XYZ file of C-alpha atoms in Angstrom:
265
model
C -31.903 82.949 -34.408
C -33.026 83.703 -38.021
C -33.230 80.743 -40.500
C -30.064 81.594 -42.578
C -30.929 82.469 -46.324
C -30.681 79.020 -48.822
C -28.775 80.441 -51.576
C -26.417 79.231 -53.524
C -23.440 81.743 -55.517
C -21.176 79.498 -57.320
C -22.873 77.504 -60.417
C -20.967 76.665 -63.954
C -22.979 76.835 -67.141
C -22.197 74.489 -70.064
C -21.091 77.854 -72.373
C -17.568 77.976 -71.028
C -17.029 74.446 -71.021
C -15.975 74.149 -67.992
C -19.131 72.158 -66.697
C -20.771 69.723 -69.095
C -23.690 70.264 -70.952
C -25.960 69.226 -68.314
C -25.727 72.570 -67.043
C -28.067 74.419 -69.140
C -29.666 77.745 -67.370
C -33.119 76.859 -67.249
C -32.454 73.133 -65.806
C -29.880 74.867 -63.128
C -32.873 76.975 -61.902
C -35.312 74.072 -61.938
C -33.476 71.918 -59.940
C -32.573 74.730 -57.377
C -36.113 75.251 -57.016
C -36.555 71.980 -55.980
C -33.692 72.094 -53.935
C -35.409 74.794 -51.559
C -32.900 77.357 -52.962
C -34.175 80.906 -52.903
C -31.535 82.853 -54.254
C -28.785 81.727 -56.780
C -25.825 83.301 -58.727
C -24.709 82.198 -62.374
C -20.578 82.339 -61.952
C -18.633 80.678 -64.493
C -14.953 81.135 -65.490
C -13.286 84.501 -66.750
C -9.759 83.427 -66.611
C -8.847 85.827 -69.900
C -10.850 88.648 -71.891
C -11.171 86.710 -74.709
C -13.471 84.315 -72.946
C -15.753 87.463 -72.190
C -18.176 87.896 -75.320
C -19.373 83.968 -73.952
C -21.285 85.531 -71.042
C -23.436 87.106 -73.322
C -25.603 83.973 -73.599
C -25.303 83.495 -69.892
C -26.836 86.501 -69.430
C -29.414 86.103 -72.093
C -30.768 83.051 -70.596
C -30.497 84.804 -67.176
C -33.241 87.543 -68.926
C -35.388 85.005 -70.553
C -36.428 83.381 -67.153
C -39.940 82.700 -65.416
C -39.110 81.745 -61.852
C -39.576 82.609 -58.524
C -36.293 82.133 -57.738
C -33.825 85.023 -57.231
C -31.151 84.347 -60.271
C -28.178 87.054 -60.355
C -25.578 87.337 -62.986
C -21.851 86.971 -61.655
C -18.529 85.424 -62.928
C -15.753 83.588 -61.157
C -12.102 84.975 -61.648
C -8.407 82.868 -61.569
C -5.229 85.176 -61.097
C -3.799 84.971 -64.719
C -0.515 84.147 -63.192
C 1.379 83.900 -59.389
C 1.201 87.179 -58.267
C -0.850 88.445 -61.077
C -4.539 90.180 -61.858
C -7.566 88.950 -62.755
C -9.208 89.541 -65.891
C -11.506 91.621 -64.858
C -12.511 95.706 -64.048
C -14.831 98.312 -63.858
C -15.424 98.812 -67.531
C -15.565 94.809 -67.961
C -18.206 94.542 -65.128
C -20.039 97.163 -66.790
C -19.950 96.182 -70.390
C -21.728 92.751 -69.284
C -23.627 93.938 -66.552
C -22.533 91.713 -63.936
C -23.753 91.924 -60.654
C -21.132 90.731 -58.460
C -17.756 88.923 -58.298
C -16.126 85.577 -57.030
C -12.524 84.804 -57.663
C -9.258 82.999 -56.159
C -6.364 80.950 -57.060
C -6.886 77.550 -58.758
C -3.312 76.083 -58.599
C -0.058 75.943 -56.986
C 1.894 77.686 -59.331
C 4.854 75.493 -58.482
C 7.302 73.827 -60.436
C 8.826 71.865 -57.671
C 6.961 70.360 -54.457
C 7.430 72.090 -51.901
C 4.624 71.925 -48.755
C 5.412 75.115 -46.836
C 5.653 77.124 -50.510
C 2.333 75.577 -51.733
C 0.557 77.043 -48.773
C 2.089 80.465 -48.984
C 1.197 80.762 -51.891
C -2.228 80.255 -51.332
C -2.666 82.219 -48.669
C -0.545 85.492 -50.286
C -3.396 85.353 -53.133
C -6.139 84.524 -50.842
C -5.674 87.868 -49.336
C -5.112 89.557 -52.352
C -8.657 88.425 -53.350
C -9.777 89.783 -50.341
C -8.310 93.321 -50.768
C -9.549 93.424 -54.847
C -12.319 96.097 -54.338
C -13.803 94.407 -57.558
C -14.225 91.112 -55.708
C -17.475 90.097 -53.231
C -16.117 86.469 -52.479
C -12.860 84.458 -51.903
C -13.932 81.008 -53.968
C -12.810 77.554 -51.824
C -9.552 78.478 -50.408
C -7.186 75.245 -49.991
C -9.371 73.711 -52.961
C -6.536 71.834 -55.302
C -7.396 69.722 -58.152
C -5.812 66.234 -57.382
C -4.928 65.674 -61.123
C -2.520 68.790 -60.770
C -0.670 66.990 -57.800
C -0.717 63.286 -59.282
C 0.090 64.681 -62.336
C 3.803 65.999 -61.036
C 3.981 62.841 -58.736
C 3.366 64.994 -55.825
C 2.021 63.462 -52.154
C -1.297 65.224 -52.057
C -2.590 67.878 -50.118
C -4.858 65.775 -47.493
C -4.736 67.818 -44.497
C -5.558 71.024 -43.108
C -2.861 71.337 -40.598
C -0.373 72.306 -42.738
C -2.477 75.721 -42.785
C -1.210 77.622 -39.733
C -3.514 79.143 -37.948
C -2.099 82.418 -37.866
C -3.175 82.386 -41.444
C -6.984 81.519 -40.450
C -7.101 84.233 -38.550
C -4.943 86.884 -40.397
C -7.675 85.669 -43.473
C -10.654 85.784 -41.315
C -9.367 89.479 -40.281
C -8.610 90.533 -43.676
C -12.024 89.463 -44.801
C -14.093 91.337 -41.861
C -12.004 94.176 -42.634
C -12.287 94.520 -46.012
C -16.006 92.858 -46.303
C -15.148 90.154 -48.944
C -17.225 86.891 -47.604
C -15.322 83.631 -47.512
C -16.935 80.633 -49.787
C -18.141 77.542 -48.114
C -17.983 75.523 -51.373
C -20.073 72.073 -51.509
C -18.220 70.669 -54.618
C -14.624 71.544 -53.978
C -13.975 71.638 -50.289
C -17.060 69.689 -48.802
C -18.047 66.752 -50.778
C -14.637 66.484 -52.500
C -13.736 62.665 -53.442
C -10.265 63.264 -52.701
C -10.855 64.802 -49.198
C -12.040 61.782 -46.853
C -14.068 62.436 -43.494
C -10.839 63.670 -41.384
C -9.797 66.078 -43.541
C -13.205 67.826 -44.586
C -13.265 68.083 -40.026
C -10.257 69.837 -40.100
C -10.975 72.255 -43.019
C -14.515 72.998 -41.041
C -12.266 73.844 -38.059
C -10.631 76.257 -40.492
C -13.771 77.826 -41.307
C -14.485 78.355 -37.482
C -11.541 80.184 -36.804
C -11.892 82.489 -39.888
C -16.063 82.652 -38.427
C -14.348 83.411 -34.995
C -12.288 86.564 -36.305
C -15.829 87.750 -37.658
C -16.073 87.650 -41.195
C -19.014 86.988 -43.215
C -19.209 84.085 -45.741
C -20.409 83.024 -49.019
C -22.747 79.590 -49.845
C -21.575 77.815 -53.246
C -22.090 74.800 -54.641
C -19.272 75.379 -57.513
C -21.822 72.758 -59.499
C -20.189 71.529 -63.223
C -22.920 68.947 -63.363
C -26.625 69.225 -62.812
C -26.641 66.099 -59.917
C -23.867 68.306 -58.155
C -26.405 71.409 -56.873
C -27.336 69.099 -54.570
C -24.070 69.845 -52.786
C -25.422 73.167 -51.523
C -27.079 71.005 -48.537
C -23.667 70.751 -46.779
C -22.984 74.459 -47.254
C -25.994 75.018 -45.726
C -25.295 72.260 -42.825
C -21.655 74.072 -42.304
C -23.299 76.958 -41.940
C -25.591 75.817 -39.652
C -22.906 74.013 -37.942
C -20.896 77.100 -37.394
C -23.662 78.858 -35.984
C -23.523 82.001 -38.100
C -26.396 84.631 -37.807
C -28.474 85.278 -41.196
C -26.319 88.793 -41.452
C -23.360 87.029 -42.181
C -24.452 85.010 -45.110
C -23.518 87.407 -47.913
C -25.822 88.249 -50.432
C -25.688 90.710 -53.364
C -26.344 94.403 -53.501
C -29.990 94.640 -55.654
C -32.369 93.515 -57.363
C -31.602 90.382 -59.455
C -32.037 89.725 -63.070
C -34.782 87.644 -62.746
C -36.941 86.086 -60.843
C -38.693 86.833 -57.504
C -40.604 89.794 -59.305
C -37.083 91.238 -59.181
C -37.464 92.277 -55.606
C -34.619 91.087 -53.413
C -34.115 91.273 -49.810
């Protein structure tokens, strides 16, 4: 079987303040370099348009780089409300030039706890993601940020089985069908703090059945801190684990921004 490609599509810069200012352009290529990664994407927040114009220097830094390393220019996109859009279309992708999409929902948009309703929820927007011709990649589905949940005094969300897996599979389907790769995300799903060892088993036996219904998938390490690209190793080891072939590890249409000569294959 061909070695599957090391590449890595989800990584925060410090400009949108989401990751901390570790997370400078130049250093995030460096240390993928000596991470073995070959190909990388730049994806940080667009949650509104007025957060836009910041991707400028993104993309700036992007063109200023001397590295062998394949670097393309994307951006990560939250659904601006339950059942909502993302900020984000044709003329937006074109006025910035970027090469390719990630996006899905980053909360519960509950009120009230409610198990059954937090995972409907998630999985109603997971396929809209999916069918959003504008999108390449669903981003960590079942990721939740703990502080949400402890916040409303909620138990939190520390197993996969209250996923059915009717939903794995109607997900994995959606995906083949509509060619939008599912993330395996180092930071948020993998090596999680608030996930311990049983419950990162169970969400890899998610990913199986969504690999079983033959989708493709995305590698991310969603890094907000420079020590975090080092996460990428268990998407890799997932991967690996799952036994995909190297032609369904997504990777972007062209030639990236920089690096690599600007030939990529």
């Amino acid at each position: 079987m061909k070695k599957l490609p090391r590449c890595d599509f989800h990584i925060h810069t410090k400009y949108l303040k989401c990751a901390n200012a570790t997370m400078e352009v130049f250093d995030i290529v460096k240390v993928c370099e000596s991470l073995g990664v070959k190909t990388l994407g730049i994806t940080d927040h667009l949650n509104t348009l007025d957060k836009l114009d910041l991707h400028w220097k993104i993309k700036e830094d992007i063109e200023r780089l001397n590295t062998s390393v394949c670097v393309f220019f994307g951006v990560e996109l939250n659904f601006m409300g339950v059942d909502g859009k993302f900020a984000f279309s044709e003329a937006v992708k074109e006025k910035l030039g970027f090469q390719f999409a990630i996006g899905g929902i980053h909360g519960t948009y509950l009120d009230k706890y409610d198990l059954k309703k937090i995972v409907d929820i998630q999985h109603r927007h997971h396929l809209m993601t999916c069918r959003d011709p504008l999108v390449d990649v669903l981003v960590h589905p079942y990721w939740f940020g703990k502080g949400e949940f402890d916040g409303k005094g909620w138990p939190w969300f520390d197993s996969m089985r209250a996923v059915p897996e009717a939903y794995a599979r109607e997900l994995g389907q959606t995906a083949r069908e509509t060619g939008t790769a599912i993330e395996i995300n180092g930071c948020a799903n993998l090596e999680n703090p608030a996930y311990n060892e049983r419950f990162v088993e169970e969400y890899i036996a998610f990913m199986s059945i969504i690999a079983e219904e033959g989708a493709c998938f995305s590698l991310g390490s969603d890094a907000h801190d420079i020590n975090s690209l080092k996460a990428i190793k268990s998407s890799w080891k997932v991967a690996d684990r799952l036994k995909l072939p190297a032609d369904r590890i997504w990777m972007p249409k062209g030639s990236p921004m920089a690096g690599g000569g600007k030939q990529h294959s």
